């Protein structure tokens, strides 16, 4: 039992830093798609999301440093800015969040296996965070589906997305 990090856990947490940073990059690609389509509400929603991801990456960095670990910033993949529709973007976002959730759960398994309770506590807050993240995307998907191809309804959805704080 210990409060510092094993090399294995340090490596896995660093990979999560990379993934959270990459999430911001992916959401920036989505933001640009919305900006080019002239959807200010969706652009602002996605900008907010991208900023959140950078905060998540920062949290993981702080966790590693607090436990006397070493941070390594990994390479990021180039994100796409090409999507078929608003729905396509949010569905891709939800699929991405599901991958992030699996990664957090795997990390939690590792922390439990190593009896690293400090990391376990930290990760449990991220399990809750992921429930929220997936729920946000699902909520938007439901609204966009309801609006269908009706431009007036989509305009309204864009107005609702603008109100995210
Ligand atoms: Fe960091 O929660 Fe999304 O990716």
Coordinates of C-alpha atoms and ligand atoms in Angstrom, one line a residue:
X1 CA 0.0 0.0 0.0
X2 CA 1.4 3.4 -0.9
X3 CA 0.6 7.0 -1.8
X4 CA 3.1 7.3 -4.6
X5 CA 2.8 5.9 -8.1
X6 CA 4.0 2.6 -9.6
X7 CA 5.6 3.0 -13.0
X8 CA 2.6 1.1 -14.5
X9 CA 0.1 3.5 -12.9
X10 CA 2.2 6.5 -13.8
X11 CA 2.3 5.4 -17.4
X12 CA -1.5 4.8 -17.5
X13 CA -2.3 8.2 -15.9
X14 CA 0.0 9.8 -18.5
X15 CA -1.9 8.1 -21.3
X16 CA -5.1 9.6 -19.8
X17 CA -3.5 13.1 -19.9
X18 CA -2.8 12.5 -23.5
X19 CA -6.4 11.3 -24.1
X20 CA -8.0 14.2 -22.3
X21 CA -5.8 16.6 -24.3
X22 CA -6.7 14.8 -27.5
X23 CA -10.4 15.1 -26.6
X24 CA -9.9 18.9 -26.5
X25 CA -8.3 18.7 -30.0
X26 CA -11.2 16.5 -31.3
X27 CA -13.8 18.9 -29.9
X28 CA -11.9 21.8 -31.5
X29 CA -12.3 20.1 -34.8
X30 CA -16.1 19.8 -34.2
X31 CA -16.2 23.4 -33.1
X32 CA -14.7 24.4 -36.4
X33 CA -17.2 22.4 -38.3
X34 CA -20.0 24.3 -36.5
X35 CA -18.4 27.6 -37.0
X36 CA -18.1 27.0 -40.7
X37 CA -21.8 26.0 -40.8
X38 CA -22.8 29.2 -39.1
X39 CA -24.1 27.6 -35.9
X40 CA -23.0 30.0 -33.1
X41 CA -24.8 28.0 -30.3
X42 CA -23.2 24.7 -31.2
X43 CA -19.9 26.4 -31.7
X44 CA -20.0 27.8 -28.2
X45 CA -21.2 24.5 -26.7
X46 CA -18.2 22.7 -28.3
X47 CA -15.8 25.4 -27.3
X48 CA -16.9 25.0 -23.7
X49 CA -16.4 21.2 -24.1
X50 CA -12.9 21.6 -25.5
X51 CA -12.0 23.9 -22.5
X52 CA -13.4 21.3 -20.1
X53 CA -11.2 18.6 -21.5
X54 CA -8.1 20.8 -21.0
X55 CA -9.1 21.2 -17.4
X56 CA -9.5 17.4 -17.1
X57 CA -6.0 16.9 -18.6
X58 CA -4.7 19.5 -16.0
X59 CA -6.4 17.5 -13.2
X60 CA -4.6 14.3 -14.2
X61 CA -1.3 16.2 -14.5
X62 CA -1.8 17.6 -10.9
X63 CA -2.6 14.1 -9.6
X64 CA 0.6 12.7 -11.1
X65 CA 2.7 15.5 -9.7
X66 CA 1.1 15.4 -6.3
X67 CA 2.1 11.8 -6.1
X68 CA 5.7 12.7 -7.0
X69 CA 5.3 11.2 -10.5
X70 CA 6.7 12.4 -13.8
X71 CA 4.5 13.8 -16.5
X72 CA 5.1 12.9 -20.2
X73 CA 3.0 14.7 -22.8
X74 CA 2.1 12.2 -25.6
X75 CA 1.5 12.7 -29.3
X76 CA -1.9 13.8 -30.5
X77 CA -3.7 12.6 -33.6
X78 CA -4.9 15.1 -36.2
X79 CA -8.7 15.6 -35.6
X80 CA -11.2 15.8 -38.4
X81 CA -13.3 18.8 -39.2
X82 CA -15.4 16.9 -41.7
X83 CA -18.8 15.7 -40.5
X84 CA -22.0 14.8 -42.3
X85 CA -24.4 16.7 -40.0
X86 CA -25.0 18.2 -36.5
X87 CA -26.3 14.8 -35.4
X88 CA -23.1 13.1 -36.8
X89 CA -21.0 15.4 -34.7
X90 CA -22.8 14.7 -31.4
X91 CA -22.9 11.0 -32.1
X92 CA -19.2 11.0 -32.7
X93 CA -18.8 12.9 -29.5
X94 CA -20.8 10.4 -27.5
X95 CA -18.8 7.5 -29.0
X96 CA -15.7 9.3 -28.0
X97 CA -16.9 9.9 -24.5
X98 CA -17.7 6.1 -24.2
X99 CA -14.1 5.4 -25.0
X100 CA -12.9 7.8 -22.4
X101 CA -15.3 6.2 -19.8
X102 CA -13.8 2.8 -20.6
X103 CA -10.3 4.1 -20.1
X104 CA -11.2 5.7 -16.8
X105 CA -12.8 2.4 -15.6
X106 CA -9.7 0.5 -16.6
X107 CA -7.6 3.0 -14.7
X108 CA -9.8 2.5 -11.7
X109 CA -9.3 -1.3 -11.9
X110 CA -5.6 -0.8 -12.0
X111 CA -5.6 1.6 -9.0
X112 CA -7.7 -0.9 -7.0
X113 CA -5.4 -3.8 -8.0
X114 CA -2.5 -1.8 -6.7
X115 CA -4.4 -0.6 -3.7
X116 CA -3.5 3.0 -4.5
X117 CA -6.3 4.6 -2.6
X118 CA -5.3 8.2 -3.5
X119 CA -5.6 7.5 -7.2
X120 CA -8.8 5.5 -6.6
X121 CA -10.5 8.4 -4.8
X122 CA -9.5 10.8 -7.6
X123 CA -10.7 8.4 -10.3
X124 CA -14.1 7.9 -8.7
X125 CA -14.8 11.6 -9.2
X126 CA -14.0 11.0 -12.8
X127 CA -16.4 8.1 -13.0
X128 CA -19.1 10.6 -12.0
X129 CA -17.8 13.1 -14.4
X130 CA -18.1 10.6 -17.3
X131 CA -21.7 9.8 -16.4
X132 CA -22.3 13.5 -16.8
X133 CA -20.3 13.8 -20.0
X134 CA -22.2 11.0 -21.7
X135 CA -25.5 12.4 -20.5
X136 CA -24.7 15.8 -21.9
X137 CA -24.0 14.4 -25.3
X138 CA -27.1 12.1 -25.2
X139 CA -29.3 15.1 -24.3
X140 CA -28.2 17.0 -27.3
X141 CA -28.6 14.0 -29.6
X142 CA -32.2 13.7 -28.4
X143 CA -32.9 17.3 -29.2
X144 CA -31.2 17.2 -32.6
X145 CA -33.1 14.1 -33.5
X146 CA -36.4 15.7 -32.5
X147 CA -35.6 18.7 -34.6
X148 CA -35.0 16.4 -37.6
X149 CA -34.5 18.3 -40.8
X150 CA -36.7 21.3 -39.8
X151 CA -34.4 24.4 -40.1
X152 CA -36.6 26.4 -37.6
X153 CA -36.4 23.6 -35.0
X154 CA -32.6 23.3 -35.5
X155 CA -32.3 27.1 -35.1
X156 CA -34.0 26.7 -31.8
X157 CA -31.7 23.9 -30.7
X158 CA -28.8 26.1 -31.6
X159 CA -30.2 28.8 -29.3
X160 CA -30.5 26.2 -26.5
X161 CA -26.9 25.1 -27.0
X162 CA -25.7 28.7 -26.7
X163 CA -27.0 28.7 -23.1
X164 CA -24.6 26.1 -21.8
X165 CA -22.6 27.5 -18.9
Ligands
LIG1 FE1 -12.7 14.4 -20.2 O1 -14.3 13.9 -20.4 FE2 -14.7 14.1 -22.2 O2 -13.3 13.3 -23.0

